[in-house]
Amino acid sequence: MNQVASNSQLMDNPRILVVGSSNIDMIVKLDRIPRPGETILGGEFVTAAGGKGANQAVSAARAGGSVTFIARVGSDMFGDQAIAGFLAEGINVDHLVRDPASPTGVALIFVGGDGENSIGVATGANGNLSSIDILNAREAFAGAGILMMQLETPLETLQTAADLALDAGLRVILNPAPAPPPPPPATPRGGGARPLPDSLLRHVSILTPNETEAESLTGIKVDSPAAAAEAAGQLMARGVQTVIVTMGIRGAFVADAATRQLVSAFKVDAVDTTAAGDTFNGALAVALAEGQPLDQAVRFANAAAAISVTRIGAQPSVPKRREIEQFLATH
Ligand code: ADP
């Protein structure tokens, strides 16, 4: 397809705004993860584009969204690489800021022979994504359908974006990942103060925690659909309209004013669940922005995520629209 055709096609696609992080993942694969003070030779090195914001932006773009990504990367080589990657996906980077001082976010990842990993993240430019950056991107909010965010950029910035989204009539998807710190021990089960302010949650149309994140937000151990329903009820009482708890191989538990139901995952041979949640969120945003009903949108997101777990890596494993549709037609 030539450039003009693909651009004009994008104009008709649902518009998704993503506010979030962009990292470069530097991965060293070894027989095992080195202990403090230890050096192990013989590893294999790969780099990959990452960061939850970037992963979800790529997922939404491949699922058929016209995506604008609001983020910060450094004025360094990794920032150049990240932007080239977004452009190749057809993602609009008009409001992506080059930080003059801080480097692009970096995740240093050790992967051991058994697949376990150990990750250190230098937040870098992601930590400087500011409310002013959001206000400078104000024009991107007009005409968009969905704003999607995660927790790898400052909370105050997310609040500003959520406020603008409310004014502009956008629905807000918040993927509360990575898990906020657990409530302090003195907090009664299911009842205490949590790190996400209610002022933010009140502006969230759809909150998409995984089981761990749902637990850290509510204090409820989410190990069954019934527990997911209880956690969702508590989050809805704090102002969220719809809660979707992703439950790995089980699928996703959906709760809103009208429904409480588990939408089952698809049966596939999983080889790597990295970025399953990011793939789910990007595809969900597109399906909802297209006006698909909630249960159908979750089925679409389950399908995208199921395809992603059959492949290795984060962004390389994210499926395109045609694959998701073929998968749905045959499962
Ligand atoms: P996260 O990656 O954020 O921890 P989950 O593990 O809940 O999130 O996975 C997100 C979604 O990916 C699930 O809701 C499901 O749709 C899909 N998924 C995850 N693991 C599998 C699996 N083994 N088989 C099929 N689908 C899966």
JSON list of C-alpha atoms in Angstrom, two decimals, residues 88-224:
[
{"chain": "A", "resi": 88, "resn": "ALA", "atom": "CA", "xyz": [6.90, 3.12, 11.08]},
{"chain": "A", "resi": 89, "resn": "GLU", "atom": "CA", "xyz": [3.71, 2.10, 12.93]},
{"chain": "A", "resi": 90, "resn": "GLY", "atom": "CA", "xyz": [1.86, 5.15, 11.62]},
{"chain": "A", "resi": 91, "resn": "ILE", "atom": "CA", "xyz": [1.68, 6.68, 15.11]},
{"chain": "A", "resi": 92, "resn": "ASN", "atom": "CA", "xyz": [1.39, 10.47, 15.29]},
{"chain": "A", "resi": 93, "resn": "VAL", "atom": "CA", "xyz": [4.35, 11.92, 17.23]},
{"chain": "A", "resi": 94, "resn": "ASP", "atom": "CA", "xyz": [3.52, 15.62, 16.85]},
{"chain": "A", "resi": 95, "resn": "HIS", "atom": "CA", "xyz": [3.15, 15.90, 20.64]},
{"chain": "A", "resi": 96, "resn": "LEU", "atom": "CA", "xyz": [6.04, 13.68, 21.62]},
{"chain": "A", "resi": 97, "resn": "VAL", "atom": "CA", "xyz": [8.58, 15.86, 23.46]},
{"chain": "A", "resi": 98, "resn": "ARG", "atom": "CA", "xyz": [12.38, 15.52, 23.18]},
{"chain": "A", "resi": 99, "resn": "ASP", "atom": "CA", "xyz": [13.70, 16.15, 26.69]},
{"chain": "A", "resi": 100, "resn": "PRO", "atom": "CA", "xyz": [16.75, 18.44, 26.54]},
{"chain": "A", "resi": 101, "resn": "ALA", "atom": "CA", "xyz": [18.38, 17.06, 29.69]},
{"chain": "A", "resi": 102, "resn": "SER", "atom": "CA", "xyz": [17.16, 13.60, 30.73]},
{"chain": "A", "resi": 103, "resn": "PRO", "atom": "CA", "xyz": [17.90, 10.50, 28.68]},
{"chain": "A", "resi": 104, "resn": "THR", "atom": "CA", "xyz": [15.31, 8.18, 27.13]},
{"chain": "A", "resi": 105, "resn": "GLY", "atom": "CA", "xyz": [13.94, 5.73, 29.71]},
{"chain": "A", "resi": 106, "resn": "VAL", "atom": "CA", "xyz": [15.92, 2.51, 29.91]},
{"chain": "A", "resi": 107, "resn": "ALA", "atom": "CA", "xyz": [14.95, -0.89, 31.28]},
{"chain": "A", "resi": 108, "resn": "LEU", "atom": "CA", "xyz": [17.92, -3.17, 31.97]},
{"chain": "A", "resi": 109, "resn": "ILE", "atom": "CA", "xyz": [16.65, -6.73, 31.95]},
{"chain": "A", "resi": 110, "resn": "PHE", "atom": "CA", "xyz": [18.39, -9.96, 32.89]},
{"chain": "A", "resi": 111, "resn": "VAL", "atom": "CA", "xyz": [16.64, -13.09, 31.69]},
{"chain": "A", "resi": 112, "resn": "GLY", "atom": "CA", "xyz": [17.75, -16.41, 33.22]},
{"chain": "A", "resi": 113, "resn": "GLY", "atom": "CA", "xyz": [17.64, -19.81, 31.55]},
{"chain": "A", "resi": 114, "resn": "ASP", "atom": "CA", "xyz": [14.35, -20.68, 33.23]},
{"chain": "A", "resi": 115, "resn": "GLY", "atom": "CA", "xyz": [12.71, -17.53, 31.86]},
{"chain": "A", "resi": 116, "resn": "GLU", "atom": "CA", "xyz": [12.69, -15.64, 35.15]},
{"chain": "A", "resi": 117, "resn": "ASN", "atom": "CA", "xyz": [13.82, -12.04, 34.93]},
{"chain": "A", "resi": 118, "resn": "SER", "atom": "CA", "xyz": [15.20, -9.19, 36.98]},
{"chain": "A", "resi": 119, "resn": "ILE", "atom": "CA", "xyz": [14.56, -5.64, 35.78]},
{"chain": "A", "resi": 120, "resn": "GLY", "atom": "CA", "xyz": [15.97, -2.24, 36.73]},
{"chain": "A", "resi": 121, "resn": "VAL", "atom": "CA", "xyz": [14.36, 0.84, 35.17]},
{"chain": "A", "resi": 122, "resn": "ALA", "atom": "CA", "xyz": [15.88, 4.30, 34.78]},
{"chain": "A", "resi": 123, "resn": "THR", "atom": "CA", "xyz": [12.78, 6.43, 34.25]},
{"chain": "A", "resi": 124, "resn": "GLY", "atom": "CA", "xyz": [14.71, 9.25, 32.57]},
{"chain": "A", "resi": 125, "resn": "ALA", "atom": "CA", "xyz": [12.61, 11.53, 30.36]},
{"chain": "A", "resi": 126, "resn": "ASN", "atom": "CA", "xyz": [9.37, 9.68, 31.26]},
{"chain": "A", "resi": 127, "resn": "GLY", "atom": "CA", "xyz": [9.58, 11.21, 34.74]},
{"chain": "A", "resi": 128, "resn": "ASN", "atom": "CA", "xyz": [9.51, 14.71, 33.22]},
{"chain": "A", "resi": 129, "resn": "LEU", "atom": "CA", "xyz": [6.29, 14.28, 31.23]},
{"chain": "A", "resi": 130, "resn": "SER", "atom": "CA", "xyz": [4.40, 17.26, 32.64]},
{"chain": "A", "resi": 131, "resn": "SER", "atom": "CA", "xyz": [0.98, 18.83, 32.80]},
{"chain": "A", "resi": 132, "resn": "ILE", "atom": "CA", "xyz": [2.36, 21.54, 30.50]},
{"chain": "A", "resi": 133, "resn": "ASP", "atom": "CA", "xyz": [3.20, 18.86, 27.92]},
{"chain": "A", "resi": 134, "resn": "ILE", "atom": "CA", "xyz": [-0.43, 17.72, 28.10]},
{"chain": "A", "resi": 135, "resn": "LEU", "atom": "CA", "xyz": [-1.80, 21.26, 27.82]},
{"chain": "A", "resi": 136, "resn": "ASN", "atom": "CA", "xyz": [0.48, 21.87, 24.83]},
{"chain": "A", "resi": 137, "resn": "ALA", "atom": "CA", "xyz": [-1.11, 18.82, 23.20]},
{"chain": "A", "resi": 138, "resn": "ARG", "atom": "CA", "xyz": [-4.63, 20.11, 23.87]},
{"chain": "A", "resi": 139, "resn": "GLU", "atom": "CA", "xyz": [-5.56, 20.18, 20.16]},
{"chain": "A", "resi": 140, "resn": "ALA", "atom": "CA", "xyz": [-5.05, 16.40, 19.98]},
{"chain": "A", "resi": 141, "resn": "PHE", "atom": "CA", "xyz": [-7.92, 15.87, 22.44]},
{"chain": "A", "resi": 142, "resn": "ALA", "atom": "CA", "xyz": [-10.51, 17.42, 20.12]},
{"chain": "A", "resi": 143, "resn": "GLY", "atom": "CA", "xyz": [-12.13, 14.72, 18.05]},
{"chain": "A", "resi": 144, "resn": "ALA", "atom": "CA", "xyz": [-10.40, 11.78, 19.76]},
{"chain": "A", "resi": 145, "resn": "GLY", "atom": "CA", "xyz": [-12.58, 8.99, 21.17]},
{"chain": "A", "resi": 146, "resn": "ILE", "atom": "CA", "xyz": [-10.44, 7.45, 23.89]},
{"chain": "A", "resi": 147, "resn": "LEU", "atom": "CA", "xyz": [-7.57, 8.53, 26.13]},
{"chain": "A", "resi": 148, "resn": "MET", "atom": "CA", "xyz": [-5.44, 5.62, 27.37]},
{"chain": "A", "resi": 149, "resn": "MET", "atom": "CA", "xyz": [-2.89, 5.90, 30.20]},
{"chain": "A", "resi": 150, "resn": "GLN", "atom": "CA", "xyz": [-0.79, 3.77, 32.57]},
{"chain": "A", "resi": 151, "resn": "LEU", "atom": "CA", "xyz": [1.23, 4.50, 35.74]},
{"chain": "A", "resi": 152, "resn": "GLU", "atom": "CA", "xyz": [4.79, 4.91, 34.38]},
{"chain": "A", "resi": 153, "resn": "THR", "atom": "CA", "xyz": [4.55, 8.72, 34.15]},
{"chain": "A", "resi": 154, "resn": "PRO", "atom": "CA", "xyz": [3.81, 11.25, 36.95]},
{"chain": "A", "resi": 155, "resn": "LEU", "atom": "CA", "xyz": [0.32, 11.03, 38.50]},
{"chain": "A", "resi": 156, "resn": "GLU", "atom": "CA", "xyz": [-0.22, 14.79, 38.33]},
{"chain": "A", "resi": 157, "resn": "THR", "atom": "CA", "xyz": [0.26, 14.61, 34.55]},
{"chain": "A", "resi": 158, "resn": "LEU", "atom": "CA", "xyz": [-2.31, 11.83, 34.30]},
{"chain": "A", "resi": 159, "resn": "GLN", "atom": "CA", "xyz": [-4.77, 13.92, 36.31]},
{"chain": "A", "resi": 160, "resn": "THR", "atom": "CA", "xyz": [-4.33, 16.86, 33.92]},
{"chain": "A", "resi": 161, "resn": "ALA", "atom": "CA", "xyz": [-4.89, 14.57, 30.95]},
{"chain": "A", "resi": 162, "resn": "ALA", "atom": "CA", "xyz": [-7.98, 13.03, 32.57]},
{"chain": "A", "resi": 163, "resn": "ASP", "atom": "CA", "xyz": [-9.40, 16.51, 33.29]},
{"chain": "A", "resi": 164, "resn": "LEU", "atom": "CA", "xyz": [-8.86, 17.58, 29.67]},
{"chain": "A", "resi": 165, "resn": "ALA", "atom": "CA", "xyz": [-10.40, 14.33, 28.44]},
{"chain": "A", "resi": 166, "resn": "LEU", "atom": "CA", "xyz": [-13.51, 14.95, 30.52]},
{"chain": "A", "resi": 167, "resn": "ASP", "atom": "CA", "xyz": [-13.86, 18.47, 29.06]},
{"chain": "A", "resi": 168, "resn": "ALA", "atom": "CA", "xyz": [-13.38, 17.14, 25.52]},
{"chain": "A", "resi": 169, "resn": "GLY", "atom": "CA", "xyz": [-15.84, 14.25, 25.98]},
{"chain": "A", "resi": 170, "resn": "LEU", "atom": "CA", "xyz": [-13.27, 11.43, 25.68]},
{"chain": "A", "resi": 171, "resn": "ARG", "atom": "CA", "xyz": [-13.58, 8.13, 27.50]},
{"chain": "A", "resi": 172, "resn": "VAL", "atom": "CA", "xyz": [-10.56, 7.40, 29.70]},
{"chain": "A", "resi": 173, "resn": "ILE", "atom": "CA", "xyz": [-8.98, 3.96, 29.98]},
{"chain": "A", "resi": 174, "resn": "LEU", "atom": "CA", "xyz": [-6.52, 3.73, 32.87]},
{"chain": "A", "resi": 175, "resn": "ASN", "atom": "CA", "xyz": [-4.35, 0.62, 33.03]},
{"chain": "A", "resi": 176, "resn": "PRO", "atom": "CA", "xyz": [-3.06, 0.89, 36.63]},
{"chain": "A", "resi": 177, "resn": "ALA", "atom": "CA", "xyz": [0.25, -0.77, 35.83]},
{"chain": "A", "resi": 178, "resn": "PRO", "atom": "CA", "xyz": [2.78, -1.40, 37.14]},
{"chain": "A", "resi": 179, "resn": "ALA", "atom": "CA", "xyz": [1.01, -2.23, 40.40]},
{"chain": "A", "resi": 180, "resn": "PRO", "atom": "CA", "xyz": [0.91, 0.70, 42.80]},
{"chain": "A", "resi": 181, "resn": "PRO", "atom": "CA", "xyz": [2.60, -0.06, 46.15]},
{"chain": "A", "resi": 182, "resn": "PRO", "atom": "CA", "xyz": [0.37, -2.17, 48.44]},
{"chain": "A", "resi": 183, "resn": "PRO", "atom": "CA", "xyz": [-1.66, -0.45, 51.14]},
{"chain": "A", "resi": 184, "resn": "PRO", "atom": "CA", "xyz": [0.16, -0.04, 54.47]},
{"chain": "A", "resi": 185, "resn": "PRO", "atom": "CA", "xyz": [-0.16, -3.05, 56.83]},
{"chain": "A", "resi": 186, "resn": "ALA", "atom": "CA", "xyz": [-2.45, -1.19, 59.22]},
{"chain": "A", "resi": 187, "resn": "THR", "atom": "CA", "xyz": [-5.04, -0.83, 56.47]},
{"chain": "A", "resi": 188, "resn": "PRO", "atom": "CA", "xyz": [-8.04, -3.11, 57.04]},
{"chain": "A", "resi": 189, "resn": "ARG", "atom": "CA", "xyz": [-8.64, -5.66, 54.29]},
{"chain": "A", "resi": 190, "resn": "GLY", "atom": "CA", "xyz": [-10.42, -4.02, 51.42]},
{"chain": "A", "resi": 191, "resn": "GLY", "atom": "CA", "xyz": [-11.05, -0.79, 53.22]},
{"chain": "A", "resi": 192, "resn": "GLY", "atom": "CA", "xyz": [-8.11, 1.59, 53.37]},
{"chain": "A", "resi": 193, "resn": "ALA", "atom": "CA", "xyz": [-6.34, 4.38, 51.56]},
{"chain": "A", "resi": 194, "resn": "ARG", "atom": "CA", "xyz": [-4.87, 3.53, 48.17]},
{"chain": "A", "resi": 195, "resn": "PRO", "atom": "CA", "xyz": [-2.27, 5.36, 46.14]},
{"chain": "A", "resi": 196, "resn": "LEU", "atom": "CA", "xyz": [-4.58, 6.31, 43.26]},
{"chain": "A", "resi": 197, "resn": "PRO", "atom": "CA", "xyz": [-6.57, 9.42, 44.22]},
{"chain": "A", "resi": 198, "resn": "ASP", "atom": "CA", "xyz": [-10.34, 9.29, 43.88]},
{"chain": "A", "resi": 199, "resn": "SER", "atom": "CA", "xyz": [-10.13, 12.57, 41.91]},
{"chain": "A", "resi": 200, "resn": "LEU", "atom": "CA", "xyz": [-8.41, 10.56, 39.16]},
{"chain": "A", "resi": 201, "resn": "LEU", "atom": "CA", "xyz": [-10.57, 7.45, 39.48]},
{"chain": "A", "resi": 202, "resn": "ARG", "atom": "CA", "xyz": [-13.73, 9.55, 39.13]},
{"chain": "A", "resi": 203, "resn": "HIS", "atom": "CA", "xyz": [-12.59, 10.49, 35.62]},
{"chain": "A", "resi": 204, "resn": "VAL", "atom": "CA", "xyz": [-11.81, 6.93, 34.62]},
{"chain": "A", "resi": 205, "resn": "SER", "atom": "CA", "xyz": [-14.37, 5.29, 32.38]},
{"chain": "A", "resi": 206, "resn": "ILE", "atom": "CA", "xyz": [-12.60, 1.93, 32.26]},
{"chain": "A", "resi": 207, "resn": "LEU", "atom": "CA", "xyz": [-9.98, 0.72, 34.75]},
{"chain": "A", "resi": 208, "resn": "THR", "atom": "CA", "xyz": [-8.03, -2.37, 33.63]},
{"chain": "A", "resi": 209, "resn": "PRO", "atom": "CA", "xyz": [-5.97, -3.84, 36.49]},
{"chain": "A", "resi": 210, "resn": "ASN", "atom": "CA", "xyz": [-4.54, -7.35, 36.35]},
{"chain": "A", "resi": 211, "resn": "GLU", "atom": "CA", "xyz": [-5.05, -9.53, 39.44]},
{"chain": "A", "resi": 212, "resn": "THR", "atom": "CA", "xyz": [-1.97, -8.17, 41.26]},
{"chain": "A", "resi": 213, "resn": "GLU", "atom": "CA", "xyz": [-2.88, -4.57, 40.50]},
{"chain": "A", "resi": 214, "resn": "ALA", "atom": "CA", "xyz": [-6.49, -5.11, 41.58]},
{"chain": "A", "resi": 215, "resn": "GLU", "atom": "CA", "xyz": [-5.20, -6.47, 44.88]},
{"chain": "A", "resi": 216, "resn": "SER", "atom": "CA", "xyz": [-2.85, -3.57, 45.48]},
{"chain": "A", "resi": 217, "resn": "LEU", "atom": "CA", "xyz": [-5.66, -1.10, 44.75]},
{"chain": "A", "resi": 218, "resn": "THR", "atom": "CA", "xyz": [-8.22, -2.78, 47.00]},
{"chain": "A", "resi": 219, "resn": "GLY", "atom": "CA", "xyz": [-6.44, -5.06, 49.47]},
{"chain": "A", "resi": 220, "resn": "ILE", "atom": "CA", "xyz": [-8.62, -7.92, 48.16]},
{"chain": "A", "resi": 221, "resn": "LYS", "atom": "CA", "xyz": [-6.73, -11.01, 47.00]},
{"chain": "A", "resi": 222, "resn": "VAL", "atom": "CA", "xyz": [-8.04, -11.46, 43.47]},
{"chain": "A", "resi": 223, "resn": "ASP", "atom": "CA", "xyz": [-7.77, -15.19, 42.77]},
{"chain": "A", "resi": 224, "resn": "SER", "atom": "CA", "xyz": [-11.26, -15.96, 41.46]}
]
